[in-house]
Tab-separated table of C-alpha atoms and ligand atoms in Angstrom:
chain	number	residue	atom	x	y	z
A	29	UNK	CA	81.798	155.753	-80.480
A	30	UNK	CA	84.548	156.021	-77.833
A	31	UNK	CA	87.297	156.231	-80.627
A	32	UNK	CA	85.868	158.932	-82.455
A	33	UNK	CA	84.141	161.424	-79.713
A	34	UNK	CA	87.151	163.922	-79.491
A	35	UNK	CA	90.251	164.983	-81.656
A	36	UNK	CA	93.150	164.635	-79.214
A	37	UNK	CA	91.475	161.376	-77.528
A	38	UNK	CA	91.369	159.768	-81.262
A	39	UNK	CA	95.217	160.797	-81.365
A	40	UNK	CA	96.482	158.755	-78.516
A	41	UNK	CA	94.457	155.509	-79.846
A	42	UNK	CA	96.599	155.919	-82.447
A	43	UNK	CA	99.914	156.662	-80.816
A	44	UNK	CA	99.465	153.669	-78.151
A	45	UNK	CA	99.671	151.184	-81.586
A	46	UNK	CA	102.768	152.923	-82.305
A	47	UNK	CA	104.895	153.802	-79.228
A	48	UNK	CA	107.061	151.781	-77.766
A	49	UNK	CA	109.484	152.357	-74.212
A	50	UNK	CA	112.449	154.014	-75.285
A	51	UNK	CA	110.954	156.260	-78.430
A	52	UNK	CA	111.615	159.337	-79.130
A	53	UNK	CA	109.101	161.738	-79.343
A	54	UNK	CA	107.898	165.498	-79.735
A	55	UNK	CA	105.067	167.743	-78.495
A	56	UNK	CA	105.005	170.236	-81.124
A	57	UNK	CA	102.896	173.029	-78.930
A	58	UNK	CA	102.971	171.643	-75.031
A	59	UNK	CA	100.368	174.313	-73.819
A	60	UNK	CA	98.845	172.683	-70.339
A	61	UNK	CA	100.788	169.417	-71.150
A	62	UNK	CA	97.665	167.163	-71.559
A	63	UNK	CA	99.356	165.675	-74.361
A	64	UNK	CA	103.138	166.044	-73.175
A	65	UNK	CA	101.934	164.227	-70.081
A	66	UNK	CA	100.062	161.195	-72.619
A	67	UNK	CA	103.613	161.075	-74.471
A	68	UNK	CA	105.600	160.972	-70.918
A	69	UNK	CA	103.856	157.541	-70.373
A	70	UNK	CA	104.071	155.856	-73.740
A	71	UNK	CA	107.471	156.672	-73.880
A	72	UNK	CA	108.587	155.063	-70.968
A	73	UNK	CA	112.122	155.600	-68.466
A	74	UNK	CA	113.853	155.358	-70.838
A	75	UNK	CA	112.131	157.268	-73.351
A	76	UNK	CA	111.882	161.058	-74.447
A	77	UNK	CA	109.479	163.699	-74.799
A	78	UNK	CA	110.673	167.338	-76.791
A	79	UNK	CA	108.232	169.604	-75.639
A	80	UNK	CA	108.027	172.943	-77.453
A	81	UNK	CA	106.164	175.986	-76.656
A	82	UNK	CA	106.729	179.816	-77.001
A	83	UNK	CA	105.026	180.671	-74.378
A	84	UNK	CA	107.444	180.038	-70.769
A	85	UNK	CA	103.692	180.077	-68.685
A	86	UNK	CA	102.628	177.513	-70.878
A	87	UNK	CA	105.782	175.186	-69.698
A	88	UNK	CA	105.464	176.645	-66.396
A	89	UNK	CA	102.037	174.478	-66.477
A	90	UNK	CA	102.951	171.862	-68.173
A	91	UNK	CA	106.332	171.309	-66.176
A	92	UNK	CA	103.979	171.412	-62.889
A	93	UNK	CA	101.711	168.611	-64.142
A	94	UNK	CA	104.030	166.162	-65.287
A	95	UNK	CA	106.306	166.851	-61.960
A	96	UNK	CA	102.595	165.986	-59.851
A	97	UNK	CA	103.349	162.588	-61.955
A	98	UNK	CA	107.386	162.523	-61.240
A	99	UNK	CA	107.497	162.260	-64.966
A	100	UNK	CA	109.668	165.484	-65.846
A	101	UNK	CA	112.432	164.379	-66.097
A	102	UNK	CA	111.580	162.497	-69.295
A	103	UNK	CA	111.011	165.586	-70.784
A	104	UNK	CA	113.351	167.853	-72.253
A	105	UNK	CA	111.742	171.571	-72.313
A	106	UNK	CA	112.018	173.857	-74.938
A	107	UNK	CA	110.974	177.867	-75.346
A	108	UNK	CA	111.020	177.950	-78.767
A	109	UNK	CA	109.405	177.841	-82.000
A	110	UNK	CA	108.774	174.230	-82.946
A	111	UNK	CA	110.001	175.965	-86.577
A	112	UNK	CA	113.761	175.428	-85.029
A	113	UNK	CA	112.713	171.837	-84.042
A	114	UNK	CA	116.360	170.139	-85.709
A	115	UNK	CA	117.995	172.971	-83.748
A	116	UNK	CA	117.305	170.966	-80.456
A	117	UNK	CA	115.978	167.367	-81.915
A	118	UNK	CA	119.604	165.776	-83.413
A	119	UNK	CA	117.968	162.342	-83.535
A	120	UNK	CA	115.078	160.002	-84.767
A	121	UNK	CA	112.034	160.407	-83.928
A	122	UNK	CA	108.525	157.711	-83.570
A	123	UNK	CA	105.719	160.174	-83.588
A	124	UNK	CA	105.398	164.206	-83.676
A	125	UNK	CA	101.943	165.819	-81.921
A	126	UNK	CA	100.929	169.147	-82.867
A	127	UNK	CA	97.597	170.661	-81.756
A	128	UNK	CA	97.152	174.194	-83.486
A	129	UNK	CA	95.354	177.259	-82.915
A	130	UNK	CA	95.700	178.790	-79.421
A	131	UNK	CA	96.167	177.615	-75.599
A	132	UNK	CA	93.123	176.637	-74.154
A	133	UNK	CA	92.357	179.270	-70.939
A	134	UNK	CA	95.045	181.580	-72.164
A	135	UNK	CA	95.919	184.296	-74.141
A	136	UNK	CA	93.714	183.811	-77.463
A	137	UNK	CA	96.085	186.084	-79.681
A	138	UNK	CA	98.853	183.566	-79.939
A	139	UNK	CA	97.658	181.399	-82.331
A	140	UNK	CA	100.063	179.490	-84.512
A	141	UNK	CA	101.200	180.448	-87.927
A	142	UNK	CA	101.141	178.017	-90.824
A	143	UNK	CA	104.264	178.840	-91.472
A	144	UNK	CA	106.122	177.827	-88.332
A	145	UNK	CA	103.563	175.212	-88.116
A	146	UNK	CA	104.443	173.605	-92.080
A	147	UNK	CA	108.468	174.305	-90.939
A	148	UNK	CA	108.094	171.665	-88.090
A	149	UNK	CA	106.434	169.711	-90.197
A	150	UNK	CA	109.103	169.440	-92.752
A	151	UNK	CA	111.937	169.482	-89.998
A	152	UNK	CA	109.931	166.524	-88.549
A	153	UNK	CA	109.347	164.126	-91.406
A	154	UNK	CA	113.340	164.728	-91.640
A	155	UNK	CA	113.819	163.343	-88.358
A	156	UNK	CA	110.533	160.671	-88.697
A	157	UNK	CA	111.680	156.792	-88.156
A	158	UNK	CA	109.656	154.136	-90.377
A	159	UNK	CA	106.583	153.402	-89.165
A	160	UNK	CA	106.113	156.777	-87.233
A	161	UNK	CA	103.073	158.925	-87.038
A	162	UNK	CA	102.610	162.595	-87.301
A	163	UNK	CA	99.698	164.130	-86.074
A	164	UNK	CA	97.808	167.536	-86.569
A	165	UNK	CA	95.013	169.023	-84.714
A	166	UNK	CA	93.345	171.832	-86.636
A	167	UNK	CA	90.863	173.769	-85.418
A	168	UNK	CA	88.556	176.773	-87.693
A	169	UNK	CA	86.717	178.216	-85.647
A	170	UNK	CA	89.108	181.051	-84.103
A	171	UNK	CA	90.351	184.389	-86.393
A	172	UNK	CA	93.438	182.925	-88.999
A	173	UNK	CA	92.322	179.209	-87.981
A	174	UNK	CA	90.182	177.654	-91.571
A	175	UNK	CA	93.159	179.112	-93.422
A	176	UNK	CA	95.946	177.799	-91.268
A	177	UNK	CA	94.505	174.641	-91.821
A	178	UNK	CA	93.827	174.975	-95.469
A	179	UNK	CA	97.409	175.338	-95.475
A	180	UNK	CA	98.919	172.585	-93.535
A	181	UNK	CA	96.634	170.530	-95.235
A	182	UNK	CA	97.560	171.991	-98.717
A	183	UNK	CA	101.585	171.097	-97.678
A	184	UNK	CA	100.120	167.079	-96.400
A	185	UNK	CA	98.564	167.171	-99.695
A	186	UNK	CA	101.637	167.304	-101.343
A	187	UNK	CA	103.699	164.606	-100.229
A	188	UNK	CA	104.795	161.536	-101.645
A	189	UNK	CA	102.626	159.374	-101.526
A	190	UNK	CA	104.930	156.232	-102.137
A	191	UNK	CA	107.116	157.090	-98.873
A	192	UNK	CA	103.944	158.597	-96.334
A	193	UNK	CA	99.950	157.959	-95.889
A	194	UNK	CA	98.225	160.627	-95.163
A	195	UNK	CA	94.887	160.486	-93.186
A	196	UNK	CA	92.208	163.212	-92.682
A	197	UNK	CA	89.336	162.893	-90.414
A	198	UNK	CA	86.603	165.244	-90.393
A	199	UNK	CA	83.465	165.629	-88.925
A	200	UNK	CA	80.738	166.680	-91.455
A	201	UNK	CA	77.795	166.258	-89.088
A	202	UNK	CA	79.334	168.079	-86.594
A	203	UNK	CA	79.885	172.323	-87.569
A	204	UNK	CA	82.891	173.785	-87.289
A	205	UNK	CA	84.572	170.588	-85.737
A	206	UNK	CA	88.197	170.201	-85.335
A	207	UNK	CA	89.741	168.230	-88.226
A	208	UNK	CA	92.516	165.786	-87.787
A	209	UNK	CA	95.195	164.416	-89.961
A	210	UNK	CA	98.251	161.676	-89.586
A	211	UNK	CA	100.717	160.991	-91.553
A	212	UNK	CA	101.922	157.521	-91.108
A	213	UNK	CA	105.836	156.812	-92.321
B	15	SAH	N1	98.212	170.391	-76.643
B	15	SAH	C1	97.866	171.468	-75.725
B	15	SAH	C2	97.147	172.599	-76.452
B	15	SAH	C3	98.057	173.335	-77.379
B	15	SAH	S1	97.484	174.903	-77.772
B	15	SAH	C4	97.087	170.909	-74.538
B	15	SAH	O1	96.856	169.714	-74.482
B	15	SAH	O2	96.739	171.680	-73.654
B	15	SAH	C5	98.700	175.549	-78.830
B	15	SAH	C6	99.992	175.976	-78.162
B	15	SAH	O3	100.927	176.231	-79.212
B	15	SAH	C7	99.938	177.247	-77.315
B	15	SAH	O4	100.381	176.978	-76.013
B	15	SAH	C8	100.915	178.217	-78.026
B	15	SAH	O5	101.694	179.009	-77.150
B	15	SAH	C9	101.813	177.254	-78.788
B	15	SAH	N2	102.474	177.816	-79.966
B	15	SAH	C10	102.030	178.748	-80.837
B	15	SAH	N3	102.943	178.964	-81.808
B	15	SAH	C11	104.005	178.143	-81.528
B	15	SAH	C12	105.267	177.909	-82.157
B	15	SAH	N4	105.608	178.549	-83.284
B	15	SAH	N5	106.086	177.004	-81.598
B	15	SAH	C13	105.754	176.323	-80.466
B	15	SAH	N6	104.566	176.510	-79.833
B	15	SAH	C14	103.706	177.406	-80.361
């Protein structure tokens, strides 16, 4: 049951198959760094993290925990929209995380868009080496969230499915669950 008991947890089984020392890597929305931090170790020395986030408190915190772990410095931080990702990001990347909706203990009204949020995507798949990962968090349950998803998932739905794999997992048994998708290059 391990594999399957939260979103995020399910995320990093996934990326541990996949990174290697050295890759290249973004956190689409840092927030507290939980998953920046997760990234910081796959990737290794010589590896690097992008870690995007509008909000500067939210890389305040996330700067603090992954200094506690004298891992910063593989991480390159960046107030920003994650829509100007090839702005900053000028080579490949392994795997892209994105966890959407809004910063857990902060200010619930910035949520993200699924506009910015289907811009990364695009920019990132640009950028995506072969056999990279993508993945998306989604979560319902807050104001703007069930159609934010409906739309990412409405762009994932779209792709080529010669060149990308796209996987969804849901929780039917479980409410208004967060749902969770990868797309595998
Ligand atoms: N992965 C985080 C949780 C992320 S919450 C953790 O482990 O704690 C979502 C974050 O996305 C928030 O911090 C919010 O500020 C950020 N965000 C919202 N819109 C954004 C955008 N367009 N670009 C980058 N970050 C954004």
């Amino acid at each position: 049951m391990k594999l399957l008991v939260k979103n995020t947890h399910t995320v990093f089984e996934v990326l541990k198959e996949i990174l290697k020392e050295g890759d290249k890597v973004v956190d689409a929305t840092t927030g507290n760094g939980n998953d920046t931090l997760n990234l910081a170790q796959l990737v290794g020395s010589s590896g690097r993290v992008y870690a995007f986030d509008i909000q500067e408190q939210a890389l305040q915190n996330a700067k603090e925990k992954l200094e506690l772990e004298g891992l910063e410095r593989r991480v390159q931080w960046i107030l920003d929209s994650h829509a100007n990702l090839s702005i900053y990001v000028k080579q490949k990347i392994k795997a892209m995380i994105m966890n959407l909706g809004y910063l857990p203990r902060g200010d619930e009204s910035i949520i993200t868009k699924s506009e910015s949020s289907i811009e990364c995507l695009r920019e990132a798949l640009g950028l995506l080496e072969e056999n990279g990962v993508i993945s998306v968090v989604g979560y319902v349950e807050h104001p703007g969230g069930a159609e934010e998803v409906r739309e990412v998932e409405g762009f994932l739905a779209g792709l080529d499915s010669k060149v990308y794999q796209v996987v969804k997992i849901s929780k039917p048994n479980q409410g208004k669950s967060p749902i969770s998708y990868f797309i595998f290059s």
